[in-house]
Structure formats: C-alpha cells, structure tokens
Short mmCIF file of C-alpha atoms and ligand atoms in Angstrom, two decimals:
data_model
loop_
_atom_site.label_atom_id
_atom_site.label_comp_id
_atom_site.label_asym_id
_atom_site.label_seq_id
_atom_site.Cartn_x
_atom_site.Cartn_y
_atom_site.Cartn_z
CA MET A 1 0.00 0.00 0.00
CA VAL A 2 1.12 3.55 -0.70
CA LEU A 3 2.16 5.42 2.45
CA GLU A 4 2.32 2.24 4.43
CA THR A 5 3.52 3.75 7.69
CA LEU A 6 0.88 6.44 7.74
CA GLY A 7 -1.76 3.87 6.83
CA ARG A 8 -0.66 1.55 9.60
CA LYS A 9 -0.76 4.32 12.16
CA LEU A 10 -4.15 5.60 11.08
CA ASP A 11 -5.46 2.06 11.02
CA GLN A 12 -4.30 1.58 14.59
CA THR A 13 -5.97 4.82 15.61
CA ILE A 14 -9.25 3.74 14.07
CA ARG A 15 -9.07 0.32 15.72
CA ARG A 16 -8.53 2.01 19.04
CA ILE A 17 -11.63 4.15 18.53
CA ARG A 18 -13.69 1.10 17.63
CA ARG A 19 -12.58 -0.74 20.76
CA LEU A 20 -13.51 2.05 23.15
CA PRO A 21 -16.65 1.48 25.21
CA LYS A 22 -17.67 5.09 24.64
CA ILE A 23 -16.38 8.22 22.98
CA ASP A 24 -15.92 10.87 25.61
CA LYS A 25 -13.80 13.98 25.83
CA ASP A 26 -10.69 12.07 26.88
CA ALA A 27 -11.11 9.63 24.03
CA ILE A 28 -11.28 12.50 21.55
CA ILE A 29 -8.17 14.12 22.99
CA THR A 30 -6.22 10.85 22.76
CA LEU A 31 -7.47 10.37 19.21
CA ILE A 32 -6.31 13.85 18.22
CA GLN A 33 -2.85 13.17 19.64
CA ASP A 34 -2.66 9.86 17.78
CA LEU A 35 -3.66 11.56 14.57
CA GLN A 36 -1.14 14.35 14.98
CA ARG A 37 1.63 11.85 15.56
CA ALA A 38 0.65 9.80 12.52
CA LEU A 39 0.46 12.81 10.21
CA LEU A 40 3.61 14.50 11.45
CA SER A 41 5.62 11.33 10.98
CA SER A 42 4.51 11.31 7.32
CA ASP A 43 5.90 14.79 6.88
CA VAL A 44 2.58 16.58 6.56
CA LYS A 45 3.16 20.24 7.31
CA VAL A 46 2.86 21.13 10.99
CA GLU A 47 0.38 23.96 10.42
CA LEU A 48 -1.77 21.73 8.29
CA VAL A 49 -1.74 18.96 10.88
CA PHE A 50 -2.89 21.33 13.59
CA GLU A 51 -5.53 22.89 11.42
CA MET A 52 -6.90 19.48 10.49
CA THR A 53 -6.91 18.03 13.96
CA GLU A 54 -8.38 21.21 15.44
CA ASN A 55 -11.29 20.97 12.99
CA ILE A 56 -11.85 17.34 13.86
CA LYS A 57 -11.71 18.06 17.57
CA LYS A 58 -14.16 20.94 17.35
CA GLU A 59 -16.71 18.97 15.35
CA ALA A 60 -16.28 15.87 17.47
CA MET A 61 -16.76 17.77 20.70
CA ASN A 62 -19.69 19.85 19.51
CA THR A 63 -21.83 17.34 17.71
CA GLU A 64 -24.53 15.46 19.53
CA LEU A 65 -25.15 12.11 17.98
CA GLN A 66 -26.73 8.87 19.00
CA ARG A 67 -24.10 6.97 20.83
CA ALA A 68 -24.07 4.03 18.42
CA LYS A 69 -23.16 6.28 15.54
CA ARG A 70 -20.50 8.32 17.29
CA LYS A 71 -17.60 6.10 16.34
CA ASP A 72 -18.54 6.11 12.67
CA PHE A 73 -19.08 9.82 12.87
CA ILE A 74 -15.56 10.41 14.20
CA ILE A 75 -14.10 8.19 11.48
CA LYS A 76 -16.00 10.16 8.90
CA LEU A 77 -14.64 13.42 10.33
CA ILE A 78 -11.10 12.12 9.92
CA HIS A 79 -11.92 10.98 6.42
CA ASP A 80 -13.41 14.34 5.41
CA GLU A 81 -10.47 16.30 6.78
CA LEU A 82 -7.94 14.09 5.01
CA ILE A 83 -9.78 14.52 1.73
CA ARG A 84 -9.92 18.27 2.20
CA THR A 85 -6.18 18.29 2.89
CA LEU A 86 -5.55 16.35 -0.29
CA GLY A 87 -7.42 18.91 -2.34
CA GLY A 88 -10.53 16.89 -3.19
CA LYS A 89 -11.36 15.05 -6.34
CA PRO A 90 -10.10 16.38 -9.70
CA ALA A 91 -12.53 16.94 -12.52
CA PRO A 92 -12.10 14.17 -15.06
CA LEU A 93 -9.56 14.80 -17.79
CA ARG A 94 -11.49 15.59 -20.91
CA ILE A 95 -10.20 13.19 -23.52
CA LYS A 96 -12.51 12.33 -26.36
CA PRO A 97 -11.87 9.15 -28.31
CA GLY A 98 -11.60 9.81 -32.05
CA LYS A 99 -10.60 13.45 -31.47
CA LYS A 100 -7.15 15.07 -31.39
CA ASN A 101 -6.08 14.88 -27.78
CA VAL A 102 -2.71 16.04 -26.48
CA ILE A 103 -1.31 15.78 -22.96
CA LEU A 104 1.91 17.56 -22.03
CA LEU A 105 4.08 16.47 -19.13
CA VAL A 106 6.42 18.88 -17.41
CA GLY A 107 8.58 18.74 -14.31
CA ILE A 108 12.07 18.78 -12.92
CA GLN A 109 14.71 16.43 -14.23
CA GLY A 110 14.57 13.05 -12.53
CA SER A 111 11.03 13.53 -11.22
CA GLY A 112 9.85 10.59 -13.27
CA LYS A 113 8.32 12.28 -16.33
CA THR A 114 9.51 9.85 -18.95
CA THR A 115 8.49 6.83 -16.89
CA THR A 116 5.13 8.48 -16.26
CA VAL A 117 4.59 9.18 -19.97
CA ALA A 118 4.83 5.43 -20.57
CA LYS A 119 2.58 4.68 -17.58
CA LEU A 120 -0.03 7.10 -18.88
CA ALA A 121 0.23 5.55 -22.34
CA LYS A 122 -0.49 2.14 -20.82
CA HIS A 123 -3.38 3.52 -18.79
CA TYR A 124 -5.11 5.18 -21.72
CA LYS A 125 -4.35 2.37 -24.13
CA SER A 126 -6.20 0.03 -21.81
CA LYS A 127 -9.16 2.41 -22.09
CA GLY A 128 -9.26 1.82 -25.82
CA LEU A 129 -7.53 4.96 -27.06
CA LYS A 130 -5.02 4.93 -29.89
CA VAL A 131 -2.06 6.26 -27.98
CA VAL A 132 1.33 7.46 -29.13
CA THR A 133 4.12 9.19 -27.21
CA VAL A 134 6.39 12.00 -28.37
CA THR A 135 9.66 13.02 -26.78
CA THR A 136 10.89 16.57 -27.11
CA ASP A 137 13.80 16.03 -24.72
CA THR A 138 16.93 17.15 -26.54
CA TRP A 139 18.97 17.51 -23.36
CA ARG A 140 19.21 14.09 -21.86
CA PRO A 141 21.46 11.76 -23.87
CA GLY A 142 19.47 8.83 -25.16
CA ALA A 143 16.11 10.38 -24.20
CA TYR A 144 14.41 9.03 -27.32
CA GLU A 145 15.73 5.51 -26.74
CA GLN A 146 14.67 5.60 -23.09
CA LEU A 147 11.06 6.35 -23.92
CA ASP A 148 11.06 4.08 -26.93
CA GLN A 149 12.22 1.16 -24.81
CA LEU A 150 9.58 1.82 -22.19
CA THR A 151 6.73 2.11 -24.65
CA ASN A 152 7.91 -0.95 -26.60
CA GLN A 153 6.88 -3.01 -23.58
CA ILE A 154 3.28 -2.03 -24.13
CA ASP A 155 3.25 -1.91 -27.91
CA VAL A 156 2.97 1.82 -28.12
CA LYS A 157 5.00 3.85 -30.61
CA THR A 158 7.29 6.71 -29.66
CA PHE A 159 7.77 9.59 -32.06
CA GLY A 160 10.74 11.91 -31.95
CA ASP A 161 13.82 12.99 -33.80
CA PRO A 162 17.14 12.27 -32.05
CA LYS A 163 18.95 14.35 -34.69
CA GLU A 164 16.93 17.53 -34.21
CA ASP A 165 18.06 19.79 -31.39
CA ASN A 166 15.17 22.27 -31.32
CA PRO A 167 12.51 20.89 -28.95
CA LEU A 168 9.84 23.24 -30.24
CA LYS A 169 10.32 22.01 -33.80
CA ILE A 170 10.14 18.39 -32.64
CA ALA A 171 6.99 19.08 -30.62
CA VAL A 172 5.17 20.61 -33.57
CA LYS A 173 6.38 18.22 -36.25
CA GLU A 174 6.00 14.98 -34.35
CA THR A 175 2.67 15.81 -32.74
CA LYS A 176 1.26 16.78 -36.12
CA ARG A 177 2.61 13.60 -37.67
CA ALA A 178 1.03 11.52 -34.90
CA LEU A 179 -2.36 13.17 -35.21
CA ASN A 180 -2.28 12.83 -39.01
CA LYS A 181 -1.63 9.15 -38.63
CA GLY A 182 -4.89 8.80 -36.77
CA TYR A 183 -3.74 8.53 -33.18
CA ASP A 184 -6.26 10.04 -30.86
CA LEU A 185 -4.05 10.65 -27.86
CA VAL A 186 -0.54 12.08 -28.03
CA ILE A 187 1.39 12.16 -24.76
CA VAL A 188 4.29 14.58 -24.98
CA ASP A 189 7.39 14.26 -22.82
CA THR A 190 9.60 17.29 -22.17
CA ALA A 191 13.16 17.78 -21.00
CA GLY A 192 13.74 18.06 -17.29
CA ARG A 193 13.90 21.58 -16.08
CA HIS A 194 14.89 23.25 -12.95
CA LYS A 195 12.49 25.73 -11.52
CA GLU A 196 15.13 28.44 -11.75
CA GLU A 197 16.16 27.68 -15.31
CA LYS A 198 14.59 30.52 -17.17
CA LYS A 199 15.50 29.25 -20.60
CA LEU A 200 13.92 25.87 -20.04
CA MET A 201 10.82 27.41 -18.53
CA ASP A 202 10.45 29.62 -21.63
CA GLU A 203 10.85 26.60 -23.84
CA MET A 204 8.13 24.79 -21.90
CA ASN A 205 5.81 27.77 -22.30
CA LYS A 206 6.39 27.90 -26.02
CA ILE A 207 5.70 24.19 -26.38
CA GLU A 208 2.47 24.63 -24.47
CA LYS A 209 1.42 27.55 -26.67
CA VAL A 210 1.95 25.73 -29.95
CA LEU A 211 0.54 22.38 -28.89
CA LYS A 212 -2.47 23.73 -26.98
CA PRO A 213 -2.75 20.50 -25.01
CA ASN A 214 -5.96 19.32 -23.36
CA GLU A 215 -4.02 19.40 -20.15
CA VAL A 216 -0.55 20.16 -18.84
CA ILE A 217 0.38 17.72 -16.09
CA LEU A 218 3.11 18.48 -13.62
CA VAL A 219 5.16 15.51 -12.45
CA ILE A 220 6.54 15.79 -8.93
CA ASP A 221 8.87 13.51 -7.04
CA GLY A 222 7.06 12.30 -3.92
CA THR A 223 10.24 11.79 -1.95
CA LEU A 224 10.58 15.58 -1.79
CA GLY A 225 7.99 15.75 0.96
CA GLN A 226 6.90 19.26 1.83
CA GLN A 227 9.39 20.77 -0.61
CA ALA A 228 7.06 19.60 -3.34
CA TYR A 229 5.02 22.69 -2.57
CA SER A 230 7.54 25.27 -3.77
CA GLN A 231 8.18 23.26 -6.90
CA ALA A 232 4.51 22.91 -7.70
CA GLU A 233 4.00 26.56 -6.94
CA SER A 234 6.74 27.86 -9.23
CA PHE A 235 5.60 25.66 -12.09
CA SER A 236 2.02 26.79 -11.55
CA GLU A 237 3.16 30.39 -11.85
CA GLU A 238 4.96 29.77 -15.12
CA THR A 239 2.49 27.59 -16.89
CA ASN A 240 -1.07 26.49 -16.94
CA ILE A 241 -0.86 23.34 -14.81
CA GLY A 242 -4.10 21.37 -14.95
CA SER A 243 -3.20 18.59 -12.56
CA ILE A 244 -0.35 16.85 -10.83
CA ILE A 245 1.12 13.37 -10.79
CA VAL A 246 3.12 12.53 -7.68
CA THR A 247 5.70 9.80 -8.32
CA LYS A 248 7.85 7.54 -6.17
CA LEU A 249 5.29 7.20 -3.43
CA ASP A 250 6.48 3.66 -2.91
CA GLY A 251 8.40 3.39 0.29
CA THR A 252 8.73 7.06 1.17
CA ALA A 253 7.86 8.33 4.59
CA LYS A 254 7.48 11.78 3.10
CA GLY A 255 4.57 10.92 0.82
CA GLY A 256 2.00 12.58 3.04
CA GLY A 257 3.93 15.83 2.79
CA ALA A 258 4.17 15.69 -0.98
CA LEU A 259 0.49 14.91 -1.44
CA SER A 260 -0.76 17.65 0.84
CA ALA A 261 1.77 20.15 -0.49
CA CYS A 262 0.68 19.53 -4.06
CA ALA A 263 -2.96 19.80 -3.15
CA ALA A 264 -2.21 23.09 -1.40
CA THR A 265 -1.28 24.64 -4.76
CA SER A 266 -4.93 23.98 -5.66
CA SER A 267 -3.94 21.75 -8.56
CA PRO A 268 -5.59 18.40 -8.02
CA ILE A 269 -3.54 15.22 -7.92
CA ARG A 270 -4.63 13.00 -10.78
CA PHE A 271 -2.42 9.92 -10.59
CA ILE A 272 0.27 8.58 -8.33
CA GLY A 273 3.36 6.57 -9.24
CA THR A 274 4.19 3.75 -6.89
CA GLY A 275 7.21 2.07 -8.46
CA GLU A 276 9.48 1.88 -11.47
CA LYS A 277 7.35 -0.58 -13.42
CA LEU A 278 4.65 0.60 -15.77
CA ASP A 279 2.00 -1.12 -13.69
CA ASP A 280 2.98 0.83 -10.61
CA PHE A 281 0.51 3.57 -11.31
CA GLU A 282 -2.84 4.47 -9.79
CA VAL A 283 -5.64 6.86 -10.53
CA PHE A 284 -5.73 9.08 -7.50
CA GLU A 285 -9.19 8.79 -5.96
CA PRO A 286 -9.03 10.80 -2.75
CA SER A 287 -11.90 8.96 -1.11
CA ARG A 288 -10.64 5.49 -1.96
CA PHE A 289 -7.10 6.48 -1.11
CA VAL A 290 -8.10 7.83 2.29
CA GLY A 291 -10.33 4.79 2.85
CA SER A 292 -7.35 2.51 2.34
CA LEU A 293 -5.17 4.72 4.56
CA LEU A 294 -7.75 4.38 7.29
CA GLY A 295 -8.03 0.64 6.70
CA ILE A 296 -11.70 0.93 5.70
CA PRO A 297 -12.30 -0.36 2.19
CA ASN A 298 -16.01 0.44 2.22
CA ILE A 299 -15.70 4.03 3.35
CA GLU A 300 -18.63 5.14 1.17
CA GLY A 301 -21.01 2.86 3.03
CA LEU A 302 -19.83 4.23 6.32
CA ILE A 303 -20.23 7.81 5.17
CA GLU A 304 -23.78 7.20 4.03
CA LYS A 305 -24.67 5.69 7.37
CA VAL A 306 -23.26 8.65 9.24
CA GLN A 307 -24.94 11.18 6.99
CA GLU A 308 -28.28 9.61 7.72
CA ALA A 309 -27.57 9.68 11.44
CA GLU A 310 -26.42 13.29 11.26
CA ALA A 311 -29.57 14.29 9.48
CA MET A 312 -31.79 13.00 12.24
CA PRO A 313 -32.39 15.67 14.84
CA ASP A 314 -31.74 14.71 18.41
CA PRO A 315 -34.93 14.39 20.46
CA GLU A 316 -34.08 17.40 22.60
CA MET A 317 -33.81 19.64 19.57
CA ALA A 318 -37.06 18.28 18.14
CA ARG A 319 -38.84 18.98 21.42
CA ARG A 320 -37.54 22.54 21.55
CA MET A 321 -38.49 23.17 17.96
CA MET A 322 -42.02 21.95 18.49
CA GLN A 323 -42.36 24.55 21.22
CA GLY A 324 -41.28 27.22 18.80
CA LYS A 325 -37.81 27.44 20.34
CA PHE A 326 -35.99 27.44 17.11
CA THR A 327 -32.55 29.06 16.90
CA LEU A 328 -30.48 30.05 13.90
CA ASP A 329 -28.22 27.08 14.60
CA ASP A 330 -31.29 24.86 14.36
CA LEU A 331 -32.03 26.44 11.00
CA CYS A 332 -28.57 25.46 9.76
CA THR A 333 -28.96 21.94 11.07
CA GLN A 334 -32.27 21.65 9.26
CA LEU A 335 -30.89 22.98 6.02
CA LYS A 336 -27.95 20.62 6.29
CA ALA A 337 -30.36 17.79 6.79
CA ILE A 338 -32.33 18.83 3.75
CA ARG A 339 -29.15 19.01 1.74
CA LYS A 340 -27.96 15.61 2.88
CA MET A 341 -31.18 13.70 2.69
CA GLY A 342 -32.72 15.49 -0.23
CA LYS A 343 -35.91 15.34 1.79
CA PHE A 344 -37.45 17.01 4.78
CA LYS A 345 -37.43 13.56 6.25
CA ASN A 346 -36.17 14.40 9.71
CA ILE A 347 -38.95 16.77 10.60
CA LEU A 348 -41.68 15.04 8.75
CA SER A 349 -40.76 11.63 10.02
CA MET A 350 -41.73 12.89 13.45
CA MET A 351 -44.99 14.16 12.07
CA GLY A 352 -45.91 11.03 10.21
CA GLY A 353 -44.00 11.18 6.95
CA GLY A 354 -43.96 12.98 3.62
CA ASN A 355 -41.58 14.90 1.42
CA ILE A 356 -40.85 18.55 1.05
CA PRO A 357 -40.78 20.16 -2.42
CA ASP A 358 -37.52 19.88 -4.33
CA ALA A 359 -37.17 23.67 -4.52
CA LEU A 360 -36.23 23.72 -0.88
CA LYS A 361 -33.47 21.26 -1.38
CA ASP A 362 -31.92 23.31 -4.18
CA ASP A 363 -32.14 26.47 -2.12
CA ALA A 364 -30.53 24.81 0.86
CA GLU A 365 -27.76 23.68 -1.45
CA GLU A 366 -27.10 27.23 -2.60
CA ASN A 367 -27.37 29.16 0.61
CA LEU A 368 -26.23 26.94 3.38
CA GLU A 369 -22.54 27.77 3.31
CA MET A 370 -23.13 31.50 3.05
CA TRP A 371 -25.66 31.38 5.90
CA GLU A 372 -23.33 29.36 8.03
CA THR A 373 -20.66 32.04 7.61
CA VAL A 374 -23.19 34.72 8.50
CA ILE A 375 -24.37 32.83 11.56
CA SER A 376 -20.83 32.25 12.73
CA SER A 377 -20.36 36.04 12.85
CA MET A 378 -23.19 36.36 15.37
CA THR A 379 -23.08 36.13 19.13
CA GLN A 380 -24.64 33.16 20.91
CA LEU A 381 -27.40 35.43 22.22
CA GLU A 382 -28.20 36.61 18.71
CA LYS A 383 -28.31 33.06 17.39
CA GLU A 384 -30.77 32.06 20.05
CA ASN A 385 -32.93 35.11 19.78
CA PRO A 386 -32.42 36.80 16.41
CA LYS A 387 -35.11 39.36 17.27
CA ILE A 388 -32.45 41.37 19.08
CA ILE A 389 -30.45 41.88 15.90
CA LYS A 390 -31.05 45.47 14.94
CA ARG A 391 -30.03 47.44 11.87
CA THR A 392 -26.52 48.45 12.92
CA ARG A 393 -25.73 44.94 14.08
CA LYS A 394 -26.99 43.55 10.80
CA LYS A 395 -24.63 45.87 8.98
CA ARG A 396 -21.73 44.78 11.16
CA ILE A 397 -22.57 41.11 10.64
CA ALA A 398 -22.80 41.66 6.87
CA ILE A 399 -19.35 43.23 6.82
CA GLY A 400 -17.93 40.62 9.19
CA SER A 401 -19.10 37.76 7.02
CA GLY A 402 -18.48 39.46 3.69
CA VAL A 403 -22.03 39.28 2.37
CA ASP A 404 -24.57 41.81 1.19
CA TYR A 405 -26.84 43.36 3.79
CA SER A 406 -29.89 41.95 2.02
CA VAL A 407 -28.63 38.40 2.60
CA ILE A 408 -29.03 38.88 6.34
CA ASN A 409 -32.57 40.16 5.98
CA ARG A 410 -33.57 37.35 3.67
CA MET A 411 -32.07 34.77 5.94
CA LEU A 412 -33.85 36.15 8.96
CA GLY A 413 -37.09 36.25 6.99
CA GLN A 414 -36.77 32.57 6.16
CA TYR A 415 -35.81 31.83 9.71
CA ASN A 416 -39.01 33.47 10.98
CA GLN A 417 -41.12 31.47 8.55
CA MET A 418 -39.47 28.25 9.52
CA LYS A 419 -39.88 29.03 13.18
CA LYS A 420 -43.58 29.70 12.71
CA LEU A 421 -43.93 26.48 10.81
CA MET A 422 -42.23 24.51 13.55
CA LYS A 423 -44.49 25.99 16.14
CA ASN A 424 -47.60 25.29 14.11
CA LEU A 425 -46.51 21.75 13.46
CA GLY A 426 -45.97 21.30 17.19
CA GLN A 427 -49.46 22.52 17.91
CA LEU A 428 -50.95 20.38 15.20
CA ARG A 429 -49.25 17.39 16.70
CA LYS A 430 -50.72 18.10 20.09
CA LYS A 431 -54.16 18.47 18.57
CA GLY A 432 -53.69 15.27 16.61
CA LYS A 433 -52.78 13.44 19.77
CA ALA A 434 -55.77 14.86 21.58
CA MET A 435 -57.98 13.63 18.75
CA GLY A 436 -56.45 10.24 19.25
CA GLY A 437 -54.44 9.90 16.07
CA MET A 438 -52.02 11.42 13.57
CA GLY A 439 -54.06 10.95 10.41
CA GLY A 440 -55.87 14.30 10.29
CA MET A 441 -52.76 16.17 11.15
CA ASN A 442 -50.78 14.71 8.35
CA LYS A 443 -53.00 16.27 5.75
CA GLN A 444 -52.78 19.69 7.31
CA ALA A 445 -49.04 19.34 7.73
CA MET A 446 -48.74 18.53 4.07
CA GLU A 447 -50.82 21.57 3.15
CA MET A 448 -48.48 23.69 5.14
CA MET A 449 -45.48 22.11 3.51
CA LYS A 450 -46.94 22.89 0.10
CA LYS A 451 -47.40 26.50 1.07
CA LEU A 452 -43.91 26.56 2.45
CA GLY A 453 -42.57 25.28 -0.84
CA LYS A 454 -44.10 28.31 -2.53
CA ASP A 455 -43.05 30.91 -0.02
CA PHE A 456 -39.78 29.49 1.01
CA ARG A 457 -37.67 30.96 -1.75
CA PHE A 458 -34.27 32.18 -0.69
N1 GDP B 501 10.53 3.97 -7.11
C1 GDP B 501 10.05 4.68 -8.13
N2 GDP B 501 10.88 5.12 -9.08
C2 GDP B 501 10.38 5.84 -10.10
C3 GDP B 501 9.00 6.15 -10.19
N3 GDP B 501 8.82 6.88 -11.31
C4 GDP B 501 10.04 7.02 -11.89
N4 GDP B 501 10.99 6.39 -11.16
C5 GDP B 501 12.45 6.33 -11.41
O1 GDP B 501 12.98 7.64 -11.32
C6 GDP B 501 14.09 7.77 -12.19
C7 GDP B 501 13.90 9.00 -13.08
O2 GDP B 501 12.80 8.76 -13.94
P1 GDP B 501 12.60 9.46 -15.35
O3 GDP B 501 11.30 8.99 -15.88
O4 GDP B 501 13.80 9.25 -16.23
O5 GDP B 501 12.52 10.98 -14.92
P2 GDP B 501 12.54 12.31 -15.83
O6 GDP B 501 13.94 12.83 -15.80
O7 GDP B 501 11.61 13.26 -15.16
O8 GDP B 501 12.09 11.94 -17.18
C8 GDP B 501 14.16 6.47 -12.95
O9 GDP B 501 15.15 5.66 -12.38
C9 GDP B 501 12.79 5.85 -12.78
O10 GDP B 501 12.82 4.45 -12.85
C10 GDP B 501 8.13 5.66 -9.15
O11 GDP B 501 6.92 5.88 -9.12
N5 GDP B 501 8.72 4.93 -8.15
MG1 MG B 502 12.95 12.24 -19.03
#
C-alpha cells in the first residue's frame, strides 16, 4: 500500500476508537494526539496537521449524535479532513476518443516524467484509445531511446527525432505527424527543467502555446515531501498546470507531505506513481485512497450511514423546535439535513411522513454555506434570539461575514417562517394526539409544507 507507515498508524488509531466502550472527551483528545503523531511522521506540514486536527476536535466535541453512531461519525470526520487536505477530487480529464487529444508532461529532471509518460500511455491504451508518445527532450542523452524502450513493452510507438536539437520544432512536427496518422491521444514528454532555469521554462511555455494540449500535467517527485510545494508553486506560476502526478510514493515516509503540499497549490492530484514498473501507477481517488489509509475499504457505506444519522435531529432539539424554540443554529442543522437527505425527512418523520418540495433542497444547497458564515459572525445570544439583531448589528454582521446586507434580511425572513412552521406543526401534533391519532394532522401538515414550498424561496 502507498504510504504504508501512515496507513498503519491511522489504522491503529481507528481500531482504538472502535474498541472504546464510549467516545468521551478524553477519548477525543487521545485520538487527536494519535492523529497528529501519525500525520507529522509522514511529513505533513505542521500547520496543516494542527488545522486538520483542530477541525476534527471541534466537530467531534460539539456534535450530539446517537451513541451508536458516534464512532462512525468520528471516522467520517477524519476521512473528510484528510480529503480536504488532499485537495478533493479532480474533474475528469477531458479526452474524447476519435478526437485530437494532447497531454503535455512537465517537471524537474529526474522527477519521473519519462516513466510516467509510458505509464499514462499504458493507462489510456487500456481504455481503448489509440495512444502514441512523443519526446521533445533534446537535453538528456538517449532520451528518445529511453522512452522508446519503455513504450515498446506495451506496444505503443514513440515519435521523436534524435537528430533535431530544437525541442519546439520536434513538438510541432512529431505531434502533427502523430495526429495525421490517426492517433487520438498524443502524450508529450519534455526535458527536465529546474524551476530556476529561465531558458527551459520559456521553452516549456512555447511548447504549451503551440501544442495547446488538453491538459498540462506536472510531475513531482514524492520523496521531496513538503518541498514539493515550492516546486509545484513555481511551475504553476509559469504555466497552466491542470493537474499533478506525484511519483515515487512507494516506500517514502514523506509521501503525506508531498500529497498535501501539491494539493495546497490547488492543482488536483490526478495519478500517483508507486514504483518503477509501468504497472505501478494508480488513478488518484481521494476517497478510496483515504479509505485505504484508514483501513476501511467500504468508506462510502460508512459515510452514508453517518450522513443519515447526522440528518436526524436529536430528540431534545425536536422537542424545543415543536415549542417554537428554534434558533439560527437549528435552521442550519435543518438545512444541512435537507441538503444531505434530499428530503425534509427528519422533521416530517416525526410528524408522520412525507416529502418537502424539491425547490427547498436546491435552495438549501445554494445558501447553506453562506448562511453558516453569516451565523458564525453572530453572538450566541443573537443566534438564540435573532429578534435582538437590529439594523446596525446587521450591517456589522454583513461586513464581518463578507455578504450583502440583504442576505441577512432574507435569511432572517426565512428563519421566521421556519420558526412559525415549527411551532404550528408542534401545535398540530398536540391536537392530533388529543384527537387520538395522527391521520388528520398529516393532511394539514402537508398543506403547510406545500405553502412553504411556494413561499420558502431564498
Ligand atoms: N521507485 C520509483 N521510481 C520511479 C518512479 N517513477 C520514476 N521512477 C524512477 O525515477 C528515475 C527517473 O525517472 P525518469 O522517468 O527518467 O525521470 P525524468 O527525468 O523526469 O524523465 C528512474 O530511475 C525511474 O525508474 C516511481 O513511481 N517509483
Ligand atoms: Mg525524461
């Protein structure tokens, strides 16, 4: 497994959580220390480690969940933070079979570009594309032969001109020749360059301009650890890097540092190299990768389970809401639930079932993050009793959270509606109970929900 040491440590941490009889404050603190140790020993940047673990701690301490789900919830928190640190999932590379596709690889000498060109060729060939590679490296002696030998193993042709010493000319001529011959994917290798070598950087830029590739991929040596960041950064400044491939992640303790450093440049990691052989290559799927680091192959199943549990309100909150005690934090929880479940299931399940109109779900999707920022700029007192928020405070909150003044008003308007609805539903429930059943109430509740769907536009 890639990043074996980190994986082993995280796996141990998770096992320890699972074995605990209950997750209390002490357990969370121990977990955080375990996590910090594991991440620091894989060379993840200190600041990043503390930011991550602080987030996990805060969420873990502040979230009320049914006890049975708490362990899974904590694991999911760790998972989500790791994914965030790794920069999330890249958009798929847009390669269309039958069209003229070009990928350009750049990076420092020795980072593994040429090997990676052949690995990519193998990967895309197996997807049914007609792949060819081109080398424009006129610096390294025997560059053409090196790539040719590698691609021979997989029955892919390498184009190039060992006699030509102008890389730009080779790039244009050979790529054109390849596309004219009917290949639909040309993977172009470049000479190694140092981030300070102005001449080579210029050459790379020119090659990019003439070839107009679908994507420029930066190849970075994973054994660099955190230093990968400055390399990725200076390449990103010079050229239009679409994504990154981190190589040599086999047997390096610094892999964690390289991965997070690359992700920090906001270029997603697309593949990882895990050995010298052409098979030692993986599509980088953050979720699967993190799942295997944590020793949980079916991480998606776990996440789904936790999301459902998170979306269910705790009984105390439900009771308060039914009495009309509905705070702005409750509003966020509800919107989150709507976003997660796609349904107003949590509230309605208490009332006897039913769905809320889809419009609500879309609106929750759009506004939730902004509203959360706004709410986090408020005092606890204001969150609990938004009536006290007057004009000048609204202005301050708007500035503090970087939104327009009208956003605050609209949010508070929706909050008031929701609060009224909660109260009415609570009363309806009481009446329903007094009448000896829930049936009559359900219809009225649904009427109200329909009305809400109309009015509840953010
Ligand atoms: N262990 C390991 N070695 C690699 C990996 N990728 C490339 N290499 C080795 O790194 C060295 C430099 O690779 P090369 O492709 O010539 O780098 P370039 O100068 O950027 O083209 C070679 O010895 C490769 O076999 C990898 O993922 N793991
Ligand atoms: Mg090379």
